[in-house]
mmCIF file of C-alpha atoms in Angstrom:
data_model
loop_
_atom_site.group_PDB
_atom_site.id
_atom_site.type_symbol
_atom_site.label_atom_id
_atom_site.label_comp_id
_atom_site.label_asym_id
_atom_site.label_seq_id
_atom_site.Cartn_x
_atom_site.Cartn_y
_atom_site.Cartn_z
ATOM 1 C CA MET A 121 3.258 -5.134 -17.629
ATOM 2 C CA ALA A 122 0.681 -6.967 -15.381
ATOM 3 C CA GLU A 123 -2.063 -5.186 -13.833
ATOM 4 C CA GLU A 124 -3.935 -6.747 -10.891
ATOM 5 C CA PHE A 125 -5.969 -9.692 -12.106
ATOM 6 C CA GLN A 126 -9.517 -9.890 -11.376
ATOM 7 C CA GLU A 127 -10.874 -13.377 -11.667
ATOM 8 C CA GLU A 128 -12.811 -12.468 -14.798
ATOM 9 C CA ALA A 129 -9.638 -11.303 -16.272
ATOM 10 C CA VAL A 130 -7.907 -14.410 -15.417
ATOM 11 C CA GLU A 131 -10.693 -16.624 -16.911
ATOM 12 C CA GLN A 132 -10.582 -14.607 -20.120
ATOM 13 C CA GLN A 133 -6.796 -15.030 -20.442
ATOM 14 C CA SER A 134 -7.179 -18.753 -19.827
ATOM 15 C CA SER A 135 -9.463 -18.926 -22.925
ATOM 16 C CA ASN A 136 -6.990 -17.099 -25.015
ATOM 17 C CA PRO A 137 -3.580 -18.247 -24.335
ATOM 18 C CA GLY A 138 -2.058 -17.305 -27.588
ATOM 19 C CA ALA A 139 -2.558 -13.531 -26.821
ATOM 20 C CA ASP A 140 0.212 -10.917 -26.986
ATOM 21 C CA VAL A 141 2.505 -10.595 -23.895
ATOM 22 C CA GLU A 142 0.641 -8.088 -22.095
ATOM 23 C CA MET A 143 -1.087 -8.049 -18.653
ATOM 24 C CA ALA A 144 -4.725 -7.344 -18.202
ATOM 25 C CA GLU A 145 -5.214 -4.048 -16.426
ATOM 26 C CA VAL A 146 -7.263 -3.266 -13.406
ATOM 27 C CA VAL A 147 -8.310 0.427 -14.082
ATOM 28 C CA GLU A 148 -6.943 2.366 -10.981
ATOM 29 C CA PRO A 149 -7.749 6.024 -10.063
ATOM 30 C CA GLU A 150 -5.650 8.436 -11.849
ATOM 31 C CA ALA A 151 -2.925 9.855 -9.845
ATOM 32 C CA SER A 152 -4.082 13.344 -9.093
ATOM 33 C CA ALA A 153 -2.565 16.191 -7.397
ATOM 34 C CA PRO A 154 -2.835 15.498 -3.634
ATOM 35 C CA GLY A 155 -4.544 17.647 -1.227
ATOM 36 C CA ASN A 156 -3.156 19.601 1.595
ATOM 37 C CA GLY A 157 -4.510 17.496 4.385
ATOM 38 C CA GLU A 158 -2.097 15.883 6.935
ATOM 39 C CA GLY A 159 0.632 13.950 5.140
ATOM 40 C CA ASP A 160 -0.488 15.169 1.645
ATOM 41 C CA LEU A 161 1.612 16.681 -0.942
ATOM 42 C CA PRO A 162 1.315 20.489 -1.644
ATOM 43 C CA PHE A 163 0.185 20.579 -5.096
ATOM 44 C CA ALA A 164 -3.368 20.542 -4.290
ATOM 45 C CA GLN A 165 -6.305 20.888 -6.671
ATOM 46 C CA GLY A 166 -9.995 21.225 -5.599
ATOM 47 C CA GLY A 167 -11.464 20.258 -2.283
ATOM 48 C CA ASP A 168 -12.395 22.423 0.664
ATOM 49 C CA GLN A 169 -9.557 23.663 2.628
ATOM 50 C CA ASP A 170 -9.323 26.082 5.761
ATOM 51 C CA GLN A 171 -6.049 27.621 4.436
ATOM 52 C CA ARG A 172 -4.311 27.220 1.291
ATOM 53 C CA VAL A 173 -0.572 27.062 1.603
ATOM 54 C CA GLN A 174 1.148 29.039 -1.301
ATOM 55 C CA PHE A 175 3.658 27.040 -3.300
ATOM 56 C CA ILE A 176 6.103 29.985 -2.914
ATOM 57 C CA SER A 177 6.372 28.931 0.826
ATOM 58 C CA TYR A 178 7.895 25.680 -0.005
ATOM 59 C CA LEU A 179 10.310 27.170 -2.343
ATOM 60 C CA THR A 180 11.477 29.632 0.416
ATOM 61 C CA SER A 181 11.935 26.808 2.781
ATOM 62 C CA PRO A 182 15.742 25.600 3.355
ATOM 63 C CA VAL A 183 17.552 23.778 0.698
ATOM 64 C CA VAL A 184 18.628 20.299 1.622
ATOM 65 C CA THR A 185 21.346 18.423 0.067
ATOM 66 C CA LEU A 186 20.809 14.857 -1.107
ATOM 67 C CA VAL A 187 23.894 12.534 -1.699
ATOM 68 C CA VAL A 188 22.637 9.741 -3.928
ATOM 69 C CA GLY A 189 24.950 6.737 -4.472
ATOM 70 C CA SER A 190 28.673 6.644 -3.452
ATOM 71 C CA GLY A 191 32.069 6.620 -4.738
ATOM 72 C CA ASP A 192 32.233 7.129 -8.532
ATOM 73 C CA ASP A 193 28.411 6.945 -8.705
ATOM 74 C CA GLU A 194 27.807 9.613 -6.097
ATOM 75 C CA THR A 195 25.573 12.427 -7.273
ATOM 76 C CA ILE A 196 24.420 15.661 -5.299
ATOM 77 C CA LEU A 197 20.863 16.763 -5.699
ATOM 78 C CA THR A 198 19.037 19.499 -3.930
ATOM 79 C CA ALA A 199 15.516 19.973 -2.890
ATOM 80 C CA HIS A 200 13.356 22.327 -0.647
ATOM 81 C CA GLN A 201 13.002 21.104 2.815
ATOM 82 C CA GLY A 202 9.035 22.160 2.878
ATOM 83 C CA LEU A 203 8.508 19.866 -0.117
ATOM 84 C CA LEU A 204 10.820 16.884 1.253
ATOM 85 C CA THR A 205 8.958 16.692 4.591
ATOM 86 C CA GLN A 206 5.787 15.767 2.980
ATOM 87 C CA SER A 207 7.494 12.401 3.208
ATOM 88 C CA PRO A 208 7.576 10.718 6.628
ATOM 89 C CA PHE A 209 11.068 9.397 5.812
ATOM 90 C CA PHE A 210 12.379 12.863 5.338
ATOM 91 C CA LEU A 211 10.323 14.459 8.145
ATOM 92 C CA ASP A 212 12.240 12.330 10.534
ATOM 93 C CA ALA A 213 15.547 12.978 8.842
ATOM 94 C CA CYS A 214 14.933 16.876 8.749
ATOM 95 C CA ALA A 215 14.051 16.830 12.278
ATOM 96 C CA ALA A 216 17.574 16.368 13.232
ATOM 97 C CA PHE A 217 18.657 19.407 11.281
ATOM 98 C CA THR A 218 19.494 22.731 13.340
ATOM 99 C CA ASP A 219 19.499 26.371 12.509
ATOM 100 C CA ASP A 220 23.021 26.905 13.398
ATOM 101 C CA GLY A 221 24.258 26.954 10.028
ATOM 102 C CA SER A 222 25.410 23.286 9.841
ATOM 103 C CA PRO A 223 25.013 21.504 6.648
ATOM 104 C CA ARG A 224 21.406 20.163 5.816
ATOM 105 C CA GLN A 225 22.494 16.777 4.154
ATOM 106 C CA ILE A 226 20.789 13.515 3.662
ATOM 107 C CA ASP A 227 22.620 10.431 2.437
ATOM 108 C CA LEU A 228 20.931 8.086 0.037
ATOM 109 C CA VAL A 229 23.790 5.872 -0.789
ATOM 110 C CA SER A 230 21.765 2.747 -1.538
ATOM 111 C CA GLU A 231 19.122 4.523 -3.862
ATOM 112 C CA ASP A 232 18.857 4.466 -7.524
ATOM 113 C CA LEU A 233 19.408 7.996 -9.107
ATOM 114 C CA ASP A 234 16.891 7.831 -11.674
ATOM 115 C CA ALA A 235 14.198 6.785 -9.058
ATOM 116 C CA VAL A 236 15.302 9.613 -6.757
ATOM 117 C CA GLY A 237 14.937 11.838 -9.694
ATOM 118 C CA CYS A 238 11.419 11.011 -10.422
ATOM 119 C CA PHE A 239 10.468 11.079 -6.721
ATOM 120 C CA LEU A 240 11.684 14.854 -6.796
ATOM 121 C CA GLU A 241 9.903 15.541 -10.098
ATOM 122 C CA PHE A 242 6.769 14.084 -8.490
ATOM 123 C CA LEU A 243 7.187 16.316 -5.257
ATOM 124 C CA TYR A 244 7.522 19.461 -7.510
ATOM 125 C CA THR A 245 4.926 18.717 -10.272
ATOM 126 C CA GLY A 246 2.752 15.771 -9.164
ATOM 127 C CA ASP A 247 3.913 13.413 -11.816
ATOM 128 C CA TYR A 248 7.190 12.174 -13.550
ATOM 129 C CA PHE A 249 8.229 11.293 -17.007
ATOM 130 C CA PRO A 250 6.985 9.558 -18.959
ATOM 131 C CA LYS A 251 3.428 10.563 -18.157
ATOM 132 C CA LYS A 252 0.328 8.571 -18.840
ATOM 133 C CA VAL A 253 -1.640 9.392 -21.940
ATOM 134 C CA PRO A 254 -5.259 10.482 -20.616
ATOM 135 C CA GLY A 255 -7.964 7.962 -21.469
ATOM 136 C CA GLN A 256 -5.391 5.252 -22.791
ATOM 137 C CA ARG A 257 -3.093 2.567 -21.294
ATOM 138 C CA THR A 258 -0.013 3.923 -22.829
ATOM 139 C CA LEU A 259 2.733 6.384 -21.872
ATOM 140 C CA GLU A 260 4.213 9.489 -23.567
ATOM 141 C CA GLN A 261 6.344 8.579 -26.378
ATOM 142 C CA ASP A 262 10.185 9.307 -26.108
ATOM 143 C CA PRO A 263 12.183 8.561 -29.161
ATOM 144 C CA ALA A 264 15.108 7.389 -26.875
ATOM 145 C CA ILE A 265 12.781 4.711 -25.545
ATOM 146 C CA PRO A 266 12.035 1.556 -27.603
ATOM 147 C CA GLU A 267 8.165 0.863 -28.139
ATOM 148 C CA VAL A 268 8.726 -2.921 -26.686
ATOM 149 C CA ASP A 269 10.740 -3.286 -23.484
ATOM 150 C CA GLU A 270 12.925 -6.107 -24.697
ATOM 151 C CA THR A 271 15.212 -6.032 -21.463
ATOM 152 C CA GLY A 272 12.873 -5.062 -18.809
ATOM 153 C CA GLU A 273 14.382 -1.713 -18.261
ATOM 154 C CA GLN A 274 11.237 0.415 -18.547
ATOM 155 C CA LEU A 275 9.361 -1.920 -16.204
ATOM 156 C CA LEU A 276 12.236 -1.522 -13.719
ATOM 157 C CA LYS A 277 12.208 2.248 -13.871
ATOM 158 C CA HIS A 278 8.725 2.383 -12.504
ATOM 159 C CA ALA A 279 9.314 -0.730 -10.239
ATOM 160 C CA ARG A 280 12.157 1.294 -8.573
ATOM 161 C CA VAL A 281 9.916 4.243 -8.172
ATOM 162 C CA TYR A 282 7.283 2.004 -6.608
ATOM 163 C CA THR A 283 9.677 0.764 -4.047
ATOM 164 C CA LEU A 284 11.232 4.011 -3.392
ATOM 165 C CA ALA A 285 7.656 5.473 -2.834
ATOM 166 C CA GLU A 286 7.072 2.638 -0.511
ATOM 167 C CA LYS A 287 10.267 3.406 1.589
ATOM 168 C CA PHE A 288 9.489 7.268 1.658
ATOM 169 C CA GLY A 289 5.809 6.798 2.511
ATOM 170 C CA ILE A 290 4.347 8.451 -0.460
ATOM 171 C CA GLU A 291 1.327 6.295 -1.327
ATOM 172 C CA LYS A 292 0.163 8.460 -4.439
ATOM 173 C CA LEU A 293 3.456 8.252 -5.954
ATOM 174 C CA ARG A 294 3.494 4.378 -5.192
ATOM 175 C CA ASN A 295 -0.056 4.002 -6.896
ATOM 176 C CA LEU A 296 1.052 6.066 -9.812
ATOM 177 C CA ALA A 297 4.167 3.971 -10.456
ATOM 178 C CA SER A 298 2.159 0.724 -10.028
ATOM 179 C CA SER A 299 -0.242 2.143 -12.841
ATOM 180 C CA LYS A 300 2.448 2.950 -15.253
ATOM 181 C CA ILE A 301 3.932 -0.472 -14.974
ATOM 182 C CA HIS A 302 0.888 -1.762 -16.648
ATOM 183 C CA CYS A 303 1.333 0.722 -19.567
ATOM 184 C CA VAL A 304 4.601 -0.951 -20.815
ATOM 185 C CA ASN A 305 4.738 -3.261 -23.681
ATOM 186 C CA SER A 306 7.179 -5.887 -22.940
ATOM 187 C CA THR A 307 8.696 -9.284 -23.792
ATOM 188 C CA ALA A 308 8.852 -12.496 -21.852
ATOM 189 C CA LYS A 309 12.458 -11.821 -20.908
ATOM 190 C CA GLY A 310 11.492 -8.251 -19.821
ATOM 191 C CA GLU A 311 8.693 -9.702 -17.752
ATOM 192 C CA ILE A 312 11.165 -12.016 -16.057
ATOM 193 C CA THR A 313 13.557 -9.120 -15.169
ATOM 194 C CA TYR A 314 10.673 -7.376 -13.596
ATOM 195 C CA ALA A 315 9.349 -10.311 -11.801
ATOM 196 C CA ARG A 316 12.798 -10.993 -10.218
ATOM 197 C CA TYR A 317 13.120 -7.383 -9.041
ATOM 198 C CA ILE A 318 9.624 -7.535 -7.453
ATOM 199 C CA TYR A 319 10.214 -10.805 -5.588
ATOM 200 C CA GLN A 320 13.645 -9.575 -4.370
ATOM 201 C CA TYR A 321 12.684 -5.955 -3.342
ATOM 202 C CA THR A 322 8.854 -6.181 -2.100
ATOM 203 C CA SER A 323 7.512 -7.763 0.879
ATOM 204 C CA ARG A 324 5.642 -11.164 0.684
ATOM 205 C CA ASP A 325 2.451 -9.695 1.488
ATOM 206 C CA ASP A 326 2.521 -6.848 -1.058
ATOM 207 C CA THR A 327 -0.281 -8.099 -3.344
ATOM 208 C CA THR A 328 -0.421 -4.960 -5.287
ATOM 209 C CA VAL A 329 2.555 -5.900 -7.444
ATOM 210 C CA ARG A 330 3.154 -9.483 -6.536
ATOM 211 C CA ALA A 331 -0.243 -10.777 -7.319
ATOM 212 C CA PRO A 332 -0.390 -9.451 -11.015
ATOM 213 C CA VAL A 333 2.946 -10.949 -11.606
ATOM 214 C CA ALA A 334 2.070 -14.389 -10.551
ATOM 215 C CA ASN A 335 -1.306 -14.380 -12.286
ATOM 216 C CA PHE A 336 0.417 -13.267 -15.313
ATOM 217 C CA TRP A 337 2.721 -16.189 -15.566
ATOM 218 C CA ALA A 338 0.063 -18.593 -14.298
ATOM 219 C CA THR A 339 -2.087 -17.833 -17.283
ATOM 220 C CA ARG A 340 0.612 -17.337 -19.956
ATOM 221 C CA SER A 341 3.499 -19.618 -18.775
ATOM 222 C CA HIS A 342 2.667 -22.363 -21.498
ATOM 223 C CA THR A 343 3.292 -19.674 -24.172
ATOM 224 C CA LEU A 344 5.977 -17.501 -22.583
ATOM 225 C CA ARG A 345 8.084 -20.261 -21.369
ATOM 226 C CA ALA A 346 8.969 -20.966 -24.945
ATOM 227 C CA GLU A 347 10.642 -17.546 -25.309
ATOM 228 C CA ALA A 348 12.335 -17.667 -21.853
ATOM 229 C CA GLU A 349 12.113 -21.152 -20.590
ATOM 230 C CA GLU A 350 15.713 -21.103 -18.953
ATOM 231 C CA GLU A 351 15.130 -17.588 -17.409
ATOM 232 C CA PHE A 352 11.819 -18.797 -16.064
ATOM 233 C CA ARG A 353 13.339 -21.886 -14.249
ATOM 234 C CA MET A 354 16.115 -19.888 -13.011
ATOM 235 C CA LEU A 355 13.574 -17.561 -11.592
ATOM 236 C CA CYS A 356 11.639 -20.288 -9.898
ATOM 237 C CA LEU A 357 14.748 -21.588 -8.373
ATOM 238 C CA GLU A 358 15.922 -18.310 -7.121
ATOM 239 C CA PHE A 359 12.819 -17.260 -5.649
ATOM 240 C CA PRO A 360 10.620 -20.440 -4.693
ATOM 241 C CA GLN A 361 7.904 -18.235 -3.463
ATOM 242 C CA PHE A 362 7.523 -17.071 -7.059
ATOM 243 C CA GLY A 363 7.156 -20.746 -8.351
ATOM 244 C CA TYR A 364 4.585 -21.458 -5.462
ATOM 245 C CA ASP A 365 2.631 -18.390 -6.337
ATOM 246 C CA VAL A 366 2.426 -19.232 -9.879
ATOM 247 C CA LEU A 367 1.434 -23.010 -9.047
ATOM 248 C CA THR A 368 -1.258 -21.987 -6.682
ATOM 249 C CA ARG A 369 -3.074 -20.004 -9.314
ATOM 250 C CA VAL A 370 -2.612 -22.518 -11.985
ATOM 251 C CA LEU A 371 -4.234 -25.212 -9.638
ATOM 252 C CA ASP A 372 -6.853 -22.684 -8.356
ATOM 253 C CA GLU A 373 -7.760 -22.248 -12.092
ATOM 254 C CA LYS A 374 -7.852 -25.858 -12.566
ATOM 255 C CA LEU A 375 -10.359 -26.227 -9.838
ATOM 256 C CA LYS A 376 -12.415 -23.436 -10.984
ATOM 257 C CA ARG A 377 -12.743 -25.027 -14.411
ATOM 258 C CA GLU A 378 -13.745 -28.452 -12.963
ATOM 259 C CA ARG A 379 -16.345 -26.867 -10.807
ATOM 260 C CA ASN A 380 -17.886 -24.997 -13.803
ATOM 261 C CA GLU A 381 -17.807 -28.203 -15.817
ATOM 262 C CA LYS A 382 -19.770 -29.914 -13.058
ATOM 263 C CA LEU A 383 -22.251 -27.093 -12.602
ATOM 264 C CA HIS A 384 -22.663 -26.635 -16.522
ATOM 265 C CA PRO A 385 -21.796 -29.842 -18.283
ATOM 266 C CA ALA A 386 -21.400 -29.593 -22.037
ATOM 267 C CA SER A 387 -24.730 -30.482 -23.892
ATOM 268 C CA GLY A 388 -24.569 -34.039 -25.401
ATOM 269 C CA SER A 389 -21.582 -35.282 -23.135
ATOM 270 C CA VAL A 390 -23.304 -38.179 -21.581
ATOM 271 C CA ARG A 391 -21.071 -40.608 -19.651
ATOM 272 C CA LYS A 392 -21.437 -44.022 -20.951
ATOM 273 C CA ARG A 393 -22.017 -46.962 -18.609
ATOM 274 C CA PRO A 394 -18.970 -49.312 -18.528
ATOM 275 C CA ARG A 395 -19.312 -52.448 -20.744
ATOM 276 C CA HIS A 396 -18.229 -55.642 -19.107
ATOM 277 C CA SER A 397 -17.003 -58.427 -21.324
ATOM 278 C CA GLN A 398 -18.809 -61.804 -21.230
ATOM 279 C CA ALA A 399 -15.509 -63.429 -22.332
#
């Protein structure tokens, strides 16, 4: 999927419109184990610390029941309170618990089960599957996952983790999910599905994920619309902000090219004076 576009990357893609469906990546810092400062997660590595909190102390904290989904889709998960409270969302929720033996339960009826599972995996291990391959812009291979994301489900997996991390206030997980989005090899229809989710569930000022989506379609729409023209049209009608963002970047690129042509005119391109007929 699309990484944040730098202007150089946009220019490069504009000059190569027939490239594969893949967004240029702006290299983000690797998601490393956070430190133990205020608001950090406990699986710290490196750095000077006054006192190291032993991981066993988190495992001996009270167990909290998480009810994910509702009705037939309801699933019961459990996690240690000491880990959950690294999230401001759960810190507030757990503050209401008492030590009188009453159940410690938090309802997450509107959350995606897989995203919550990835969140818990991150809390306990500092990452979630599939992990990024070191030194490459790829993810671990899973025989059950197609190499090319035809439907957008692989993109949606990380997008859901991204929005969940945003809600729970875990910035390192948010950044990690964003970086994994750009490791997915997808099709035009997969990108449309992803773009629809982003424009539906992220705020207008969230340029971390919105800007790459708009930049991607602004530089590739002339080739990708052939593969998903109807889906592209419907997305523009459903989310006018998406269409506006794409159009803005198309016009910005057009103005940039015109300025460059004025500053660096092509050799030999001398404008002829108009000839007036004597007839």
